[in-house]
Coordinates of C-alpha atoms in Angstrom, one line a residue:
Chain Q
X232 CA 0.0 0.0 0.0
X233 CA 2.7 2.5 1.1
X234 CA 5.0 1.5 -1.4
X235 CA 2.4 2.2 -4.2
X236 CA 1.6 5.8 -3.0
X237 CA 5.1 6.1 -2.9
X238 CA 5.6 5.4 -6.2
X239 CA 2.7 7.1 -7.3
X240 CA 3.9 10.5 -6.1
X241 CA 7.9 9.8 -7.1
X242 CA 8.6 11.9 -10.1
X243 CA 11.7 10.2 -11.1
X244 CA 10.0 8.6 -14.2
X245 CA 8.1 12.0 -15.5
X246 CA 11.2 13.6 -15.1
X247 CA 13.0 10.7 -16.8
X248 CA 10.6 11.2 -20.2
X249 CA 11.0 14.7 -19.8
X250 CA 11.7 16.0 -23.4
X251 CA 8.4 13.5 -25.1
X252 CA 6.4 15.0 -22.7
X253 CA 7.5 18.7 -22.8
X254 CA 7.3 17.9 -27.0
X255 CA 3.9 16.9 -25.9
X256 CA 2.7 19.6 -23.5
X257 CA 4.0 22.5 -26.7
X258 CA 1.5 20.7 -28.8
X259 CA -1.3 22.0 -26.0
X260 CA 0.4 25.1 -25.4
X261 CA -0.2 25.7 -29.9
X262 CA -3.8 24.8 -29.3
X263 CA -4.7 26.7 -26.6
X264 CA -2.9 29.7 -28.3
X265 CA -4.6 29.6 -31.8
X266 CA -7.6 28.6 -29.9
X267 CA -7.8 31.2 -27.6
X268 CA -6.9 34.3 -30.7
X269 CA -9.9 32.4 -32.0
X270 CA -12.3 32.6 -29.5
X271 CA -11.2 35.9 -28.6
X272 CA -12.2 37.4 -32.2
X273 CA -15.3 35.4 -32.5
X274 CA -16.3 36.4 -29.0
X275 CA -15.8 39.7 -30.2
X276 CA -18.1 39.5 -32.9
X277 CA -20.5 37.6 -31.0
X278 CA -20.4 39.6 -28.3
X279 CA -21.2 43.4 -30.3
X280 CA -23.8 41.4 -32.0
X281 CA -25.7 40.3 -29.4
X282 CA -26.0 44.5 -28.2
X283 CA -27.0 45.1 -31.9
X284 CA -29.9 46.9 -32.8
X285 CA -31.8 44.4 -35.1
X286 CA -33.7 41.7 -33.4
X287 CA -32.5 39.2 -36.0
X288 CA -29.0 39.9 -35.5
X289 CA -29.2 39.4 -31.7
X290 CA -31.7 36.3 -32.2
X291 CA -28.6 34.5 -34.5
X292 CA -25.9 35.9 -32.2
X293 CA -27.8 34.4 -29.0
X294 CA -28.5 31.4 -30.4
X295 CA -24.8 30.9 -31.3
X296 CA -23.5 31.5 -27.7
X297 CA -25.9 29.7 -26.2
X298 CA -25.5 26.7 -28.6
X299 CA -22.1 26.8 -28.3
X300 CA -21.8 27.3 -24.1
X301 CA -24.3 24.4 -23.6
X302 CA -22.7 21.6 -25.5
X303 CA -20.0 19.7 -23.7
X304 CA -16.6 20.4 -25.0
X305 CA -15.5 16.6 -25.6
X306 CA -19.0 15.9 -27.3
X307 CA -18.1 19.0 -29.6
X308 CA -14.5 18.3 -30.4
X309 CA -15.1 15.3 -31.6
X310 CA -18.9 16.2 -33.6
X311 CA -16.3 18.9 -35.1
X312 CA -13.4 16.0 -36.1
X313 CA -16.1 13.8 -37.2
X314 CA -19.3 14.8 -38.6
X315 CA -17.9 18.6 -39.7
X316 CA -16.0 17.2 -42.3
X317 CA -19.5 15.3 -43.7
X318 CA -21.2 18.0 -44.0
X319 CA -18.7 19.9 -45.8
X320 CA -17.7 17.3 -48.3
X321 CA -21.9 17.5 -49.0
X322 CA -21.6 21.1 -49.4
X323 CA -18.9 21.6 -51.3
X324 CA -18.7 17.9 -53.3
X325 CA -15.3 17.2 -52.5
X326 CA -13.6 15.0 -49.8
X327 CA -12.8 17.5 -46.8
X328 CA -11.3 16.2 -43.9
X329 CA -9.4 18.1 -40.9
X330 CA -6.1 17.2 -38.7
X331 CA -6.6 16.9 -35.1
X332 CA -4.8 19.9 -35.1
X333 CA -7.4 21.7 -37.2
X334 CA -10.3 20.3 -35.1
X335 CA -9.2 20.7 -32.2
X336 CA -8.4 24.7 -32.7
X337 CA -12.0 24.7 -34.3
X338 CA -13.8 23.0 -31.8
X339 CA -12.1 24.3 -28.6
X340 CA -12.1 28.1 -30.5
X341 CA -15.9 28.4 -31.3
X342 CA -16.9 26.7 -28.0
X343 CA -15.3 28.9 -25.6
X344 CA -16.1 31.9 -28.0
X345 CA -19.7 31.1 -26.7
X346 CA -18.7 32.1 -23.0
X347 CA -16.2 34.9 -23.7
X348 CA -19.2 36.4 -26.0
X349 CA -20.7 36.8 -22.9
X350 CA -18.5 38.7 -21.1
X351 CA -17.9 40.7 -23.9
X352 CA -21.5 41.7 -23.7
X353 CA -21.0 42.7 -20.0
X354 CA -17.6 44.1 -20.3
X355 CA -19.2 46.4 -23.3
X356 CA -22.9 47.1 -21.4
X357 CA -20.6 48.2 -17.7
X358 CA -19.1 51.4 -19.8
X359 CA -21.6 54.0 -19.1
X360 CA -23.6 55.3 -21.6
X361 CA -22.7 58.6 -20.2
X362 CA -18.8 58.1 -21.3
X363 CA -20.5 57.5 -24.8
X364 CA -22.7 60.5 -24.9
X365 CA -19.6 62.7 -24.1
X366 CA -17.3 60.9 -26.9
X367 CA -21.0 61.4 -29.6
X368 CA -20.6 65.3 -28.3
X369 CA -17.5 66.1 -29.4
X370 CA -18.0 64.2 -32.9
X371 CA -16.6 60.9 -32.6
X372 CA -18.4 58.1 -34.9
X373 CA -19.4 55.0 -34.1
X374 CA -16.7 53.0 -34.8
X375 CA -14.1 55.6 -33.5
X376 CA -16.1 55.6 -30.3
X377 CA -16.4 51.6 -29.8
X378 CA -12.6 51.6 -30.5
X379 CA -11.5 54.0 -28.5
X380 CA -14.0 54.8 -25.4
X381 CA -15.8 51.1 -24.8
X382 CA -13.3 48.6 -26.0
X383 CA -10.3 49.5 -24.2
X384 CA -12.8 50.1 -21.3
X385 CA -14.2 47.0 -21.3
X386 CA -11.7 44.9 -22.1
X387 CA -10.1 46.2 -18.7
X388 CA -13.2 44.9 -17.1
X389 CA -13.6 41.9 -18.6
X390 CA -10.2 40.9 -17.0
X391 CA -10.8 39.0 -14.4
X392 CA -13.5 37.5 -15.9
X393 CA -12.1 36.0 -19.2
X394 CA -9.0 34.9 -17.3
X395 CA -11.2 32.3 -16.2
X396 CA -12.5 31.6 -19.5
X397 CA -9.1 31.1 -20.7
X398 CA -7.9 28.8 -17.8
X399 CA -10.8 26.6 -18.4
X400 CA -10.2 26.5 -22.4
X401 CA -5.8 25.7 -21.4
X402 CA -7.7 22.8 -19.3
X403 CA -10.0 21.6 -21.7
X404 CA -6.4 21.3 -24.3
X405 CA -6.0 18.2 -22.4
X406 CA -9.1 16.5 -24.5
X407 CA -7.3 16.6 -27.9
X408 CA -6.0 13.5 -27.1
X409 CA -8.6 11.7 -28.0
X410 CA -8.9 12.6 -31.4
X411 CA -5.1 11.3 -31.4
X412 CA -3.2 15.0 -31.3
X413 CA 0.5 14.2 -29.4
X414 CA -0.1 16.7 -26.7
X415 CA 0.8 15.7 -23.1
X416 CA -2.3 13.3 -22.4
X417 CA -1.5 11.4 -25.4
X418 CA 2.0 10.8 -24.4
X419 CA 1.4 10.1 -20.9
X420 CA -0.5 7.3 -22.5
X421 CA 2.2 6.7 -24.7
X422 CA 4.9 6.3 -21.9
X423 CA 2.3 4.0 -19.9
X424 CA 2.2 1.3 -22.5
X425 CA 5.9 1.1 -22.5
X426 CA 6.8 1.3 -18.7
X427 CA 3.3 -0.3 -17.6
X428 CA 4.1 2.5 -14.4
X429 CA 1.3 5.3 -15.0
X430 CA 0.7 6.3 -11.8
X431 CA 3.6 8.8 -11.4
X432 CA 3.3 10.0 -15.1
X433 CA -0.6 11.0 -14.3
X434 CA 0.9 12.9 -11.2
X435 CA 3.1 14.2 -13.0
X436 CA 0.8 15.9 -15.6
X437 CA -1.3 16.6 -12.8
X438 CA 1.1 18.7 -11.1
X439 CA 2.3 20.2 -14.7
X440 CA -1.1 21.4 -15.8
X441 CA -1.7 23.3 -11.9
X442 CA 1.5 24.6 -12.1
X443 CA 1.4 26.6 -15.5
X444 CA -2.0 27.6 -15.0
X445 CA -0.9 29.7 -11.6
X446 CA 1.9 30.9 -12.8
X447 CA 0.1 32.4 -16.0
X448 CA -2.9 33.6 -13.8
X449 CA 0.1 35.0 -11.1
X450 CA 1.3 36.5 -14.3
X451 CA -2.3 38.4 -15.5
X452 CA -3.0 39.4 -11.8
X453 CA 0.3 41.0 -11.5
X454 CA -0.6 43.0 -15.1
X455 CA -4.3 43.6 -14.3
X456 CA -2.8 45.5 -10.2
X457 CA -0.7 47.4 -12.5
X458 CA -3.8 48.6 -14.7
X459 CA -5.3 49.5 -11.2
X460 CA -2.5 51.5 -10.2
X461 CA -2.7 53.8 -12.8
X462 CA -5.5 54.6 -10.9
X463 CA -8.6 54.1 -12.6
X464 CA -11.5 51.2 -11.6
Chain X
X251 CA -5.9 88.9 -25.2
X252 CA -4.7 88.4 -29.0
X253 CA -3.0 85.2 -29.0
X254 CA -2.7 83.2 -32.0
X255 CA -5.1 80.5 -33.8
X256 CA -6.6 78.9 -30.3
X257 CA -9.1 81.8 -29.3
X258 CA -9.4 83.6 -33.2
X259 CA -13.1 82.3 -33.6
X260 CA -14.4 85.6 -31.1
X261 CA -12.7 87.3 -33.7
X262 CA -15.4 87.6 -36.5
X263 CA -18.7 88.3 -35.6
X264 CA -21.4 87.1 -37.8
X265 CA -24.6 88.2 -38.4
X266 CA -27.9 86.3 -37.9
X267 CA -28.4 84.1 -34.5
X268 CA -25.6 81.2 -34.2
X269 CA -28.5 79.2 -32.7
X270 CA -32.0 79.2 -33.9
X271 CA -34.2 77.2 -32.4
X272 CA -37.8 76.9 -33.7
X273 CA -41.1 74.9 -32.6
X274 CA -38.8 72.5 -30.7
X275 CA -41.0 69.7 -29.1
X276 CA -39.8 66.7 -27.7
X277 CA -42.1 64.0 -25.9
X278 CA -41.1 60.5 -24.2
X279 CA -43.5 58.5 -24.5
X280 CA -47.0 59.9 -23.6
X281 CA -45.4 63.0 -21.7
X282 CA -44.4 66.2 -23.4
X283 CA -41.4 67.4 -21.7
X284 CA -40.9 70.5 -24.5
X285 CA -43.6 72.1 -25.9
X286 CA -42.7 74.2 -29.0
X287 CA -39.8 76.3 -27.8
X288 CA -38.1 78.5 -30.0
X289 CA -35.4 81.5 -29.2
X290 CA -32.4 82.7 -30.9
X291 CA -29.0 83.0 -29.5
X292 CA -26.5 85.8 -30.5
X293 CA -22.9 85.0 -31.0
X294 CA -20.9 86.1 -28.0
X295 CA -23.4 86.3 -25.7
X296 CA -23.9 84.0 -22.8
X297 CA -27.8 82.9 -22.5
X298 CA -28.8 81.2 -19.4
X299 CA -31.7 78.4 -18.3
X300 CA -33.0 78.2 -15.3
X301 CA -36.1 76.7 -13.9
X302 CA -37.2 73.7 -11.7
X303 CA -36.2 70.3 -11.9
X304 CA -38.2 68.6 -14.5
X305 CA -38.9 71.7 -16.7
X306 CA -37.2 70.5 -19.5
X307 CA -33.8 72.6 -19.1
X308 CA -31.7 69.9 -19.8
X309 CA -33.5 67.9 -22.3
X310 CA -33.4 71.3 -24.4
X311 CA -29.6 71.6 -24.3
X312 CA -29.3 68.1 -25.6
X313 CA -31.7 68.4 -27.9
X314 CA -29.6 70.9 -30.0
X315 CA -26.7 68.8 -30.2
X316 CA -29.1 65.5 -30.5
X317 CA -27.8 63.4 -27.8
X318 CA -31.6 63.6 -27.9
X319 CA -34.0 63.5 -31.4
X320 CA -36.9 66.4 -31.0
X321 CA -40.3 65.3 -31.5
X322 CA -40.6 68.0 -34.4
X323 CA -39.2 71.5 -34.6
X324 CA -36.2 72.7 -36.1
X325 CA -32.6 73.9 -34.6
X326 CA -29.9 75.8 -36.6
X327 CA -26.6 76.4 -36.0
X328 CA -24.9 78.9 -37.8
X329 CA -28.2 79.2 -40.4
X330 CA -27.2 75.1 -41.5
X331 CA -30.0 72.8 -39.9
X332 CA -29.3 70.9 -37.4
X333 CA -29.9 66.7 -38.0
X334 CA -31.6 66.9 -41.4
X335 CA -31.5 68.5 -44.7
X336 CA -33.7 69.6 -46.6
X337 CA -34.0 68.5 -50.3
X338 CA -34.4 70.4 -53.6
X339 CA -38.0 69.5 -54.1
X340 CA -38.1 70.8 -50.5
X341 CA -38.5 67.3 -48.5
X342 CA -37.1 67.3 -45.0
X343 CA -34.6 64.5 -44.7
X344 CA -32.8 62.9 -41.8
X345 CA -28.8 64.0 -42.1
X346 CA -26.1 61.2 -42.4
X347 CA -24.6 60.0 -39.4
X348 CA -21.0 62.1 -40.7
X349 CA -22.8 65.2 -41.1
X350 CA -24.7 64.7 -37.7
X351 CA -21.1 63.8 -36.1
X352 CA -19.5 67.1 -37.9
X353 CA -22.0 69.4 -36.4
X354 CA -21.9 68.0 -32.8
X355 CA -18.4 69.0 -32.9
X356 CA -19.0 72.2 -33.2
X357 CA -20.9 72.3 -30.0
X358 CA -18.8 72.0 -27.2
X359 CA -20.9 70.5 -24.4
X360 CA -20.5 69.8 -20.5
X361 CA -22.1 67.3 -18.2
X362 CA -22.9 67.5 -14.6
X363 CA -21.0 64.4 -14.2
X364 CA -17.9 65.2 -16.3
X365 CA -18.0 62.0 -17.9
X366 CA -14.2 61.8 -18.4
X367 CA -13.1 58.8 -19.9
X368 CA -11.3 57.1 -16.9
X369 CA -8.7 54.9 -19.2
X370 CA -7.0 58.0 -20.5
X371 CA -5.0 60.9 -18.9
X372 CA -6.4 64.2 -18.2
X373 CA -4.4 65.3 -21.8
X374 CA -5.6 62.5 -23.5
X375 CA -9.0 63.3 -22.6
X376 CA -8.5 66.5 -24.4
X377 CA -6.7 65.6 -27.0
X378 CA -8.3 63.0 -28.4
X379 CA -11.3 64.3 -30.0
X380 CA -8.9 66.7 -31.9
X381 CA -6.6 64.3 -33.0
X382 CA -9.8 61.7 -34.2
X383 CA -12.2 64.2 -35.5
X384 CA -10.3 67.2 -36.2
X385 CA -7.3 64.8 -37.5
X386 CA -4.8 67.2 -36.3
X387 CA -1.2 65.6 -36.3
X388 CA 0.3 64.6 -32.8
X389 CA 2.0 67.8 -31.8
X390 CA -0.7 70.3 -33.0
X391 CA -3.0 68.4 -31.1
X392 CA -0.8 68.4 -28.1
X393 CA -0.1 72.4 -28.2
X394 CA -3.6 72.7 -28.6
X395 CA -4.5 70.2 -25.5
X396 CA -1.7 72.1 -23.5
X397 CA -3.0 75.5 -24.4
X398 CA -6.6 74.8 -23.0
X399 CA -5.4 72.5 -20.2
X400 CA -3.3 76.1 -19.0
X401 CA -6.5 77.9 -19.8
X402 CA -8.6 76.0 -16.9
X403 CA -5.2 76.0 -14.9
X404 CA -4.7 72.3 -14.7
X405 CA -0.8 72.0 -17.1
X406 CA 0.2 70.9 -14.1
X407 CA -2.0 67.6 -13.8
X408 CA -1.9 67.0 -17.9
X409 CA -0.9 63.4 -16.8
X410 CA -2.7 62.0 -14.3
X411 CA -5.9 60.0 -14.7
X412 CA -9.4 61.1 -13.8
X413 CA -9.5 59.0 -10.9
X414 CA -6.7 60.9 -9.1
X415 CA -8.6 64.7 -9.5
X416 CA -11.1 66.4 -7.7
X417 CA -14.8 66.3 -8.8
X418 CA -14.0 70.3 -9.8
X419 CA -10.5 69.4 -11.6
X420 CA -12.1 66.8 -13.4
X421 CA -14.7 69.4 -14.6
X422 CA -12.4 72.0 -15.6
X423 CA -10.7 69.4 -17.5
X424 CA -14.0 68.1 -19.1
X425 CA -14.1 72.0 -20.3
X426 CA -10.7 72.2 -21.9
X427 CA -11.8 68.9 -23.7
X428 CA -14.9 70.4 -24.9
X429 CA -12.8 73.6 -25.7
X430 CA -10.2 72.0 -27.8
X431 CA -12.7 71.5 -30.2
X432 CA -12.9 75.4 -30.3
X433 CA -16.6 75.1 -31.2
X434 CA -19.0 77.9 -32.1
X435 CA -20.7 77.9 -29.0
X436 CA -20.6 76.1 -25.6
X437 CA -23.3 74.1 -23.8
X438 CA -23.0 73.7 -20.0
X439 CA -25.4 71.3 -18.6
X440 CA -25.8 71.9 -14.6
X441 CA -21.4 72.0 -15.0
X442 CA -21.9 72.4 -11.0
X443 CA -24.7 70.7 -9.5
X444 CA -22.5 67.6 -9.2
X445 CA -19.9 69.0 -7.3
X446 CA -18.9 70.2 -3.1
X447 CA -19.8 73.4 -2.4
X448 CA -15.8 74.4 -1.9
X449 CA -15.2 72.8 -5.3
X450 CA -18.0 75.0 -7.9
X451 CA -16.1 78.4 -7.1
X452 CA -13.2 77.4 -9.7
X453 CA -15.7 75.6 -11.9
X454 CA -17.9 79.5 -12.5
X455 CA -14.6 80.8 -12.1
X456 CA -13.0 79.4 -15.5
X457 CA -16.5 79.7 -17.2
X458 CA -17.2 83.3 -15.9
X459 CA -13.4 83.9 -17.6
X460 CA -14.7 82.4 -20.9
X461 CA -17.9 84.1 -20.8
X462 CA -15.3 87.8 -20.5
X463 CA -13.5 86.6 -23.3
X464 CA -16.7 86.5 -25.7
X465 CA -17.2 82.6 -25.8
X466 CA -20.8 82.1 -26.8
X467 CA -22.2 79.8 -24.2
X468 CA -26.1 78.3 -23.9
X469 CA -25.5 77.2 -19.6
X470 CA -28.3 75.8 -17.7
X471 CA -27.4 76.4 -14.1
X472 CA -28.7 76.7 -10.1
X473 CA -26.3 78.8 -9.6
X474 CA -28.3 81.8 -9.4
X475 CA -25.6 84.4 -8.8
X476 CA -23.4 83.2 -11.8
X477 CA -26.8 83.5 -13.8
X478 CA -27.5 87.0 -12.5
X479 CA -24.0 88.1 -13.2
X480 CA -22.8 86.6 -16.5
X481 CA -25.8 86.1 -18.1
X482 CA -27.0 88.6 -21.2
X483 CA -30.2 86.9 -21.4
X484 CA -32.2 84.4 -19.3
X485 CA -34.7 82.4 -20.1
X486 CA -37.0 80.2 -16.9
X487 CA -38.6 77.2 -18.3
X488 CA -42.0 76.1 -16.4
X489 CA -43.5 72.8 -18.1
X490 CA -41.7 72.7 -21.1
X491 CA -42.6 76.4 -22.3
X492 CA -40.5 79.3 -22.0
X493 CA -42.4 81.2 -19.2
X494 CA -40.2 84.3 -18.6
X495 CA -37.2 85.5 -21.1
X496 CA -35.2 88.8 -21.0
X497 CA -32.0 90.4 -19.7
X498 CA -31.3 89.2 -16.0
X499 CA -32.0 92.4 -14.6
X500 CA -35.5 92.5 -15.7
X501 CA -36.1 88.7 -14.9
X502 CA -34.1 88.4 -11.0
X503 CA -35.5 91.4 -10.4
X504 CA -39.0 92.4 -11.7
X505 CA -40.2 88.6 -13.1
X506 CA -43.8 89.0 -15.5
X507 CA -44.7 85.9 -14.7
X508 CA -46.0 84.6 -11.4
X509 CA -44.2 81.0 -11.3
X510 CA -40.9 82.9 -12.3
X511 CA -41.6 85.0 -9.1
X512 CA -42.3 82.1 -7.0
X513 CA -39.5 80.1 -8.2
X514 CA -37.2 83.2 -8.0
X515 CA -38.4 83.2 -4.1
X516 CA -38.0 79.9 -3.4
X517 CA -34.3 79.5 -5.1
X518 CA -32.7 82.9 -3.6
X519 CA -34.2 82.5 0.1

């Protein structure tokens, strides 16, 4: 018993495969990036849309965030890998097929811009309307005004908020394994078939995943304070 | 007193009213909050609302620069209409959002609650609409947010964010901002009813300066005094009609109408 939970926690074998697994854990850290630009431009999108002023416009961009927030991420990924790919060959009348890679980006990118789309919307309706009346006073447009006065207001207040967002969507990287991308899971598994040990391995990419993700957020909290110092919220 | 480009529009009187407001009627809803106002305002001359809460002061002043449609009714500015144009078979059209845009910035306007944006320094504030709207390079638009930032005697806090002034600072600097735009005429909207007692003195202070100088300003105000002093012409809205209108002597003093009286009584007592 002890000797199991020993070996369980002992990290000499993780650290032993540590350059298939760090090729591994890059392949998440590509997802997550193209992933998260992404969902952040789709969320974007969404996210005006769903303040715009024609019913039918909000209707489709609703329906789009809530689709997308309300189907699990696995089930997704893999409807995306799978039946995507159908449908398109239909449409178009060729063969279209996706990498994992492809998929995964897709899949993980359009279903987290669902909840980011949200906090876009809140980021955008917390600037007062006030801030915008004195911006259409002195002459500013539209667009000069949603560019200059409520994004980069909003933005700053959906900080906290999407941080989350994009912890859960570096989490949910660990899933592209089973559509057979080599990220971290997939050579954990890898390793476990040739050693037949995966107790510390799991452990290890246990520990791995926590750790990056508080650094990064250590990282955004330190940036966001310094926002605050400057002496506005 | 004759420094360069900045203050040069006082320097050519025009004739004809820079504002013409006819018929102006504006409802929400089932309630009528203007009904049919119309006046003219002189260039150079400073032309004060006053009247109770809820007679309409303030959804007059942005009604000429259409942070608020009218109803109906027409306001110029400068003799060019204001939000529509009319067509050479003589139908009334709505104006494109550029044109609409063009002529706010002519109007320099001032909330009661500043409305500085908070994510950008007190010189940013002002520069900004200049540098977007105006397109002025960089450094014109820097000398220019300088110059007015001296004018309300805040150079020395060009850099600090909004959050770090006084409610009065961050309304003189929401005055330089509007200034920078060096529009034909300038709309205060209750500039001091927002702010400490101890803070509105250097708030009338800066406007009664620019009201010296000639700037044409439309200023709907509490402050009674300032009114009384500055003013060239006062009008007292009761209901959404103009209810007593004519030089501040005449209206402080020896009011025609009998709600101008009583309001008079009730504000200076």
């Amino acid at each position: 018993m002890w000797d199991r939970l020993r070996e369980s926690l002992d990290l000499t074998l993780f650290w032993e495969y540590r350059a298939i697994l760090l090729r591994g854990l890059l392949q998440n850290i590509y997802i997550f990036l193209a992933g998260a630009v992404l969902a952040t431009v789709l969320a974007f999108v969404i996210g005006v849309a769903r303040l715009n002023k024609h019913g039918t416009v909000r209707l489709f961009s609703t329906g789009y965030a809530e689709l997308f927030r309300n189907t699990p991420e696995y089930v997704f990924l893999v409807w995306v890998y799978f039946v995507l790919p159908v449908i398109f060959s239909r449409l178009l009348a060729t063969k279209v097929s996706f990498s994992p890679y492809v998929a995964s980006v897709l899949a993980l990118g359009i279903s987290y811009s669902g909840f980011l789309s949200e906090t876009v919307r809140a980021g955008i309706l917390a600037v007062p309307r006030t801030h915008i009346e004195a911006a259409m006073a002195l002459g500013m447009s539209r667009w000069m005004i949603m560019r200059r006065i409520i994004v980069p207001q909003a933005i700053r207040r959906m900080l906290p908020e999407s941080l989350n967002q994009y912890v859960s969507l570096f989490k949910a990287t660990s899933l592209v394994s089973l559509i057979a991308v080599e990220d971290l899971m997939y050579q954990v598994s890898m390793i476990t078939v040739h050693e037949m040990r995966p107790l510390p391995l799991y452990t290890g990419a246990a520990l791995l995943y926590c750790g990056i993700i508080i650094a990064a957020a250590q990282g955004i909290q330190l940036l966001s304070e310094r926002w605050r110092q400057r002496g506005w919220a | 007193m004759h420094s360069p480009s900045p203050d040069a529009r006082h320097a050519t009187p025009k004739a004809g009213p820079i504002i013409r407001v006819v018929n102006l009627h504006k409802s929400f809803g089932p309630l009528e909050v203007l009904c049919g106002i119309s006046f003219d305002v002189q260039a150079g001359s400073v032309f004060t609302l006053i009247g109770a809460s809820g007679s309409g002061k303030s959804t007059l002043l942005r009604c000429l620069n259409l942070l608020e449609q009218p109803t109906s009714g027409e306001v110029y500015l400068d003799g060019k209409p204001m939000g529509f144009r009319i067509e050479a078979d003589g139908r009334r059209l709505p104006d494109t959002a550029a044109n609409i845009s063009r002529m706010r910035s002519e109007l320099g306007m001032v909330f009661q609650q500043f409305n500085l944006w908070p994510h950008m320094t007190a010189l940013e504030n002002v520069i900004e609409a200049p540098l977007r709207v105006k397109r002025f390079t960089r450094k014109e638009a820097v000398e220019t947010g300088r110059h007015f930032l001296g004018k309300v005697n805040l150079l020395d806090k060009a850099n600090e964010y909004p959050a770090r002034l006084s409610g009065g600072q961050q309304q003189r600097v929401a005055i330089a901002r509007a200034l920078a735009m060096q529009p034909k005429v300038m709309l205060f909207d209750e500039a001091t009813s927002a702010l400490d007692p101890e803070l509105t003195g250097e708030v009338l202070e800066v406007m009664r300066a620019l009201a010296k100088e000639g700037t044409t300003m439309l200023v709907v105000t509490h402050e009674m005094g300032f009114a009384r002093e500055v003013s060239d012409r006062v009008i007292f809205l009761h209901n959404g009609q103009i209810e007593e209108d004519g030089p501040p002597g005449v209206v402080f003093s020896a009011p025609k109408s009998e709600r101008c009286r009583q309001f008079l009584s009730k504000v200076l007592h």
